[in-house]
mmCIF file of C-alpha atoms in Angstrom:
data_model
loop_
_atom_site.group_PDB
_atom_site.id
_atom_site.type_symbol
_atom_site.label_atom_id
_atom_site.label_comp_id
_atom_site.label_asym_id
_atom_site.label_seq_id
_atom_site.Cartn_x
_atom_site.Cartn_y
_atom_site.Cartn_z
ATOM 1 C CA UNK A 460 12.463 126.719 173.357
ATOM 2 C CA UNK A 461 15.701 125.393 174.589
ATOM 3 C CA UNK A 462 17.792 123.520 172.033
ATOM 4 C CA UNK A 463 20.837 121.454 172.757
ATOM 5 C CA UNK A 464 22.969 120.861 169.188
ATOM 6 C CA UNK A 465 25.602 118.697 169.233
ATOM 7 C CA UNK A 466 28.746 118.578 166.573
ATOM 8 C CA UNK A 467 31.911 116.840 166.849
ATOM 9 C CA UNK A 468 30.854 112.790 165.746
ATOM 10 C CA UNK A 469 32.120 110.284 163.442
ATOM 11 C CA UNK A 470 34.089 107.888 162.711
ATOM 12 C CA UNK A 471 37.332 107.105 163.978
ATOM 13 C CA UNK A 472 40.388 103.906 163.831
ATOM 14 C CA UNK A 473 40.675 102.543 167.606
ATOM 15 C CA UNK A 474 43.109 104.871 169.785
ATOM 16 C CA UNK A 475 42.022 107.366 168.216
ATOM 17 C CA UNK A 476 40.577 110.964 169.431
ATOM 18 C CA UNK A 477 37.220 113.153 169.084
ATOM 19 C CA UNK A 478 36.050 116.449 170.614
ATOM 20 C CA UNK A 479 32.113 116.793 170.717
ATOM 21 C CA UNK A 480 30.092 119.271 171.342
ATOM 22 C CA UNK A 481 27.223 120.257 172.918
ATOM 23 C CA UNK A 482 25.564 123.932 172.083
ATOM 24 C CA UNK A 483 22.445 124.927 174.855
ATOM 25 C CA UNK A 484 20.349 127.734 173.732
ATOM 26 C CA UNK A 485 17.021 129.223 175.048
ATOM 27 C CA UNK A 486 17.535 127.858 178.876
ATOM 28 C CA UNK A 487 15.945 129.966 181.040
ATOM 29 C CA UNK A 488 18.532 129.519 183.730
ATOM 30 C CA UNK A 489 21.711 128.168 183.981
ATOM 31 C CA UNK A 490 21.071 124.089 183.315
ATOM 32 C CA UNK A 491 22.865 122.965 186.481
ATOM 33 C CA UNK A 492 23.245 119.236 185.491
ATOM 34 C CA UNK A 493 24.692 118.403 181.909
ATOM 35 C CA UNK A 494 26.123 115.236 180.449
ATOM 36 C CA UNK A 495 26.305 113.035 177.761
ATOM 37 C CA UNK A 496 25.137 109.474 177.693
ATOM 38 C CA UNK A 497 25.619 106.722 174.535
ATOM 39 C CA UNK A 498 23.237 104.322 173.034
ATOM 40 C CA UNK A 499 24.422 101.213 170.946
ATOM 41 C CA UNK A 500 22.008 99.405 168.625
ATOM 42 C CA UNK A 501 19.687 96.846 170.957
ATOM 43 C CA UNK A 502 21.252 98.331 174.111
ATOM 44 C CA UNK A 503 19.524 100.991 177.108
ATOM 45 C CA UNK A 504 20.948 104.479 177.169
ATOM 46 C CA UNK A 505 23.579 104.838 179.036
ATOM 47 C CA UNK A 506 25.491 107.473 181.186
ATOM 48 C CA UNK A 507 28.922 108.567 179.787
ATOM 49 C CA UNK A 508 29.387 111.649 181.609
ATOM 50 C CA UNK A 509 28.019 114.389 183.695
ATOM 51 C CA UNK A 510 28.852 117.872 185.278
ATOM 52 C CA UNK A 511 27.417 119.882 187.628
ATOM 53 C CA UNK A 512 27.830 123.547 187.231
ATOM 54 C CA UNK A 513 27.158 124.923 190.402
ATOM 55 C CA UNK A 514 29.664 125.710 192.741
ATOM 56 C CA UNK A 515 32.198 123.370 193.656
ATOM 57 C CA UNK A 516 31.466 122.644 190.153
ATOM 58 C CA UNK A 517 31.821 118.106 190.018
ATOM 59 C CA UNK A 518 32.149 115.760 187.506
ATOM 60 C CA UNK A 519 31.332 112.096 187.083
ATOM 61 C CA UNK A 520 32.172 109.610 184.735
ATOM 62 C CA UNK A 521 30.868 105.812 184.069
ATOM 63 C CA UNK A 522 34.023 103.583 185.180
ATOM 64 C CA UNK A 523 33.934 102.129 181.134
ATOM 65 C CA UNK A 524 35.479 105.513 180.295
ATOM 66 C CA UNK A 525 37.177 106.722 183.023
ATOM 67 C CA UNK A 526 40.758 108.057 182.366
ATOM 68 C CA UNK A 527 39.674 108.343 178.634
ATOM 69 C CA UNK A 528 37.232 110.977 178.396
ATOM 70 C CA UNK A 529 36.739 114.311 179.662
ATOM 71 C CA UNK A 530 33.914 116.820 180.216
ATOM 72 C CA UNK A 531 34.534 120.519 180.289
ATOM 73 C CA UNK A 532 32.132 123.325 179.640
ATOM 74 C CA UNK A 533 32.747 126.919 178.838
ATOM 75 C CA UNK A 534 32.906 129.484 180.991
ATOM 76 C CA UNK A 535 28.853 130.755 179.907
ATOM 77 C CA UNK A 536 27.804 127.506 180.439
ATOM 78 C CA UNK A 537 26.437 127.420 177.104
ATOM 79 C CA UNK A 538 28.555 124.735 175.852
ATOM 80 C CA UNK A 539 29.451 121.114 176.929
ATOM 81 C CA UNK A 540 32.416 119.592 175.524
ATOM 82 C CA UNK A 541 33.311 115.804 175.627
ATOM 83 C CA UNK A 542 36.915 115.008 175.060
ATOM 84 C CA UNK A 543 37.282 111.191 173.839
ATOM 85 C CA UNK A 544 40.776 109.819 173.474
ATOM 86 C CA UNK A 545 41.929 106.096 173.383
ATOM 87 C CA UNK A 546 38.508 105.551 171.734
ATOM 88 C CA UNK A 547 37.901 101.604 171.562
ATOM 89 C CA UNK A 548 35.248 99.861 169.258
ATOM 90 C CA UNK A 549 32.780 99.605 172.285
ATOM 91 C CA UNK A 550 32.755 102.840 172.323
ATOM 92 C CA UNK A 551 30.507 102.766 169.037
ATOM 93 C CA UNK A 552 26.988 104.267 169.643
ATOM 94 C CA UNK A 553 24.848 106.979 169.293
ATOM 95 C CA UNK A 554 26.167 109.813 171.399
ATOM 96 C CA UNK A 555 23.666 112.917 173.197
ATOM 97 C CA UNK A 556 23.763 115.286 175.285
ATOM 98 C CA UNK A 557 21.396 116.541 177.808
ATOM 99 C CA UNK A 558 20.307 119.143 180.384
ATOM 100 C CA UNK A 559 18.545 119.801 183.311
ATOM 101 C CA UNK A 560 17.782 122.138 185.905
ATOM 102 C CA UNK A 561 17.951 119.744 188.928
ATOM 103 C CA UNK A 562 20.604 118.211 190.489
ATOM 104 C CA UNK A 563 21.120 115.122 193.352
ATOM 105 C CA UNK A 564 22.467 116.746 197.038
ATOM 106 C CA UNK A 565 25.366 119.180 194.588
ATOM 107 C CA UNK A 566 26.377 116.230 192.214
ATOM 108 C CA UNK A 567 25.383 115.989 188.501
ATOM 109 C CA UNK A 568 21.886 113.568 187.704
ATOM 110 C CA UNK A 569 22.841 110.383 186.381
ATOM 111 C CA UNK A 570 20.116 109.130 185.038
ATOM 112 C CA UNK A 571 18.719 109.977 181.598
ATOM 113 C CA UNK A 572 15.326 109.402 183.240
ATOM 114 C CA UNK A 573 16.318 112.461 185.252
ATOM 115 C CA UNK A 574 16.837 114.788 182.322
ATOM 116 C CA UNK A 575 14.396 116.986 180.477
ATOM 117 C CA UNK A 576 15.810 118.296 177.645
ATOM 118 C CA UNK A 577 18.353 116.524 174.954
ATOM 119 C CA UNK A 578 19.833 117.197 171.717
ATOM 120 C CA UNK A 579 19.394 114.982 168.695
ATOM 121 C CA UNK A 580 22.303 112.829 168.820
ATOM 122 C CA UNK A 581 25.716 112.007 166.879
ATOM 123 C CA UNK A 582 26.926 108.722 165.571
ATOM 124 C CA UNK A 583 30.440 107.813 166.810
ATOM 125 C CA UNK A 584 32.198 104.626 165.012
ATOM 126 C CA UNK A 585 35.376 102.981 166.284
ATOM 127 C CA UNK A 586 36.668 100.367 163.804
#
């Protein structure tokens, strides 16, 4: 079964920094579309951040945290990072990753409608 973990959450003073982490196991191929998107309480999911791993490998980030944060994976693709600095309180949600084996014309899906699998989420709180 594939499994995405994630590690890295909490709760933070605004300006502040945190590293998450995303850990894939059990894909049957390389996922070739992984991001992270962000729910707050009574809002939609929504995108943060995606990659696509195939070659040119391209990221994408929502324009709300552009600059800010940064997505990285490791070189086995088995691990999606999400660096968040100059964290703001709007940034406060309910943070997951996800995977998938498609992708849109070499870019990374953007959609959480277009992802299959997804890990179980992490709280992140900026006060």
């Amino acid at each position: 079964d594939v499994q995405l973990v994630e590690s890295g959450g909490g709760a933070v003073t605004a300006g502040g920094s945190l590293r998450f982490s995303c850990l894939v196991s059990g894909y049957p191929h390389s996922a070739i579309s992984m991001g992270f998107f962000r729910q707050a309480p009574g809002k939609e999911r929504e995108g943060v951040a995606c990659i696509y791993t195939g070659q040119p490998a391209r990221s994408y980030y929502d324009d709300s945290v552009k600059g800010r944060f940064a997505i990285s994976k490791d070189n086995a693709g088995n691990t999606l990072y999400l660096q968040m600095n100059s964290l703001k309180p709007e940034d406060t949600a309910m943070y997951f990753c996800a995977a998938s084996s498609q992708d849109h014309l070499g870019s990374c899906l953007r959609s959480a409608d277009e992802y299959h699998y997804w890990g179980q989420g992490t709280q992140v709180t900026v006060s």
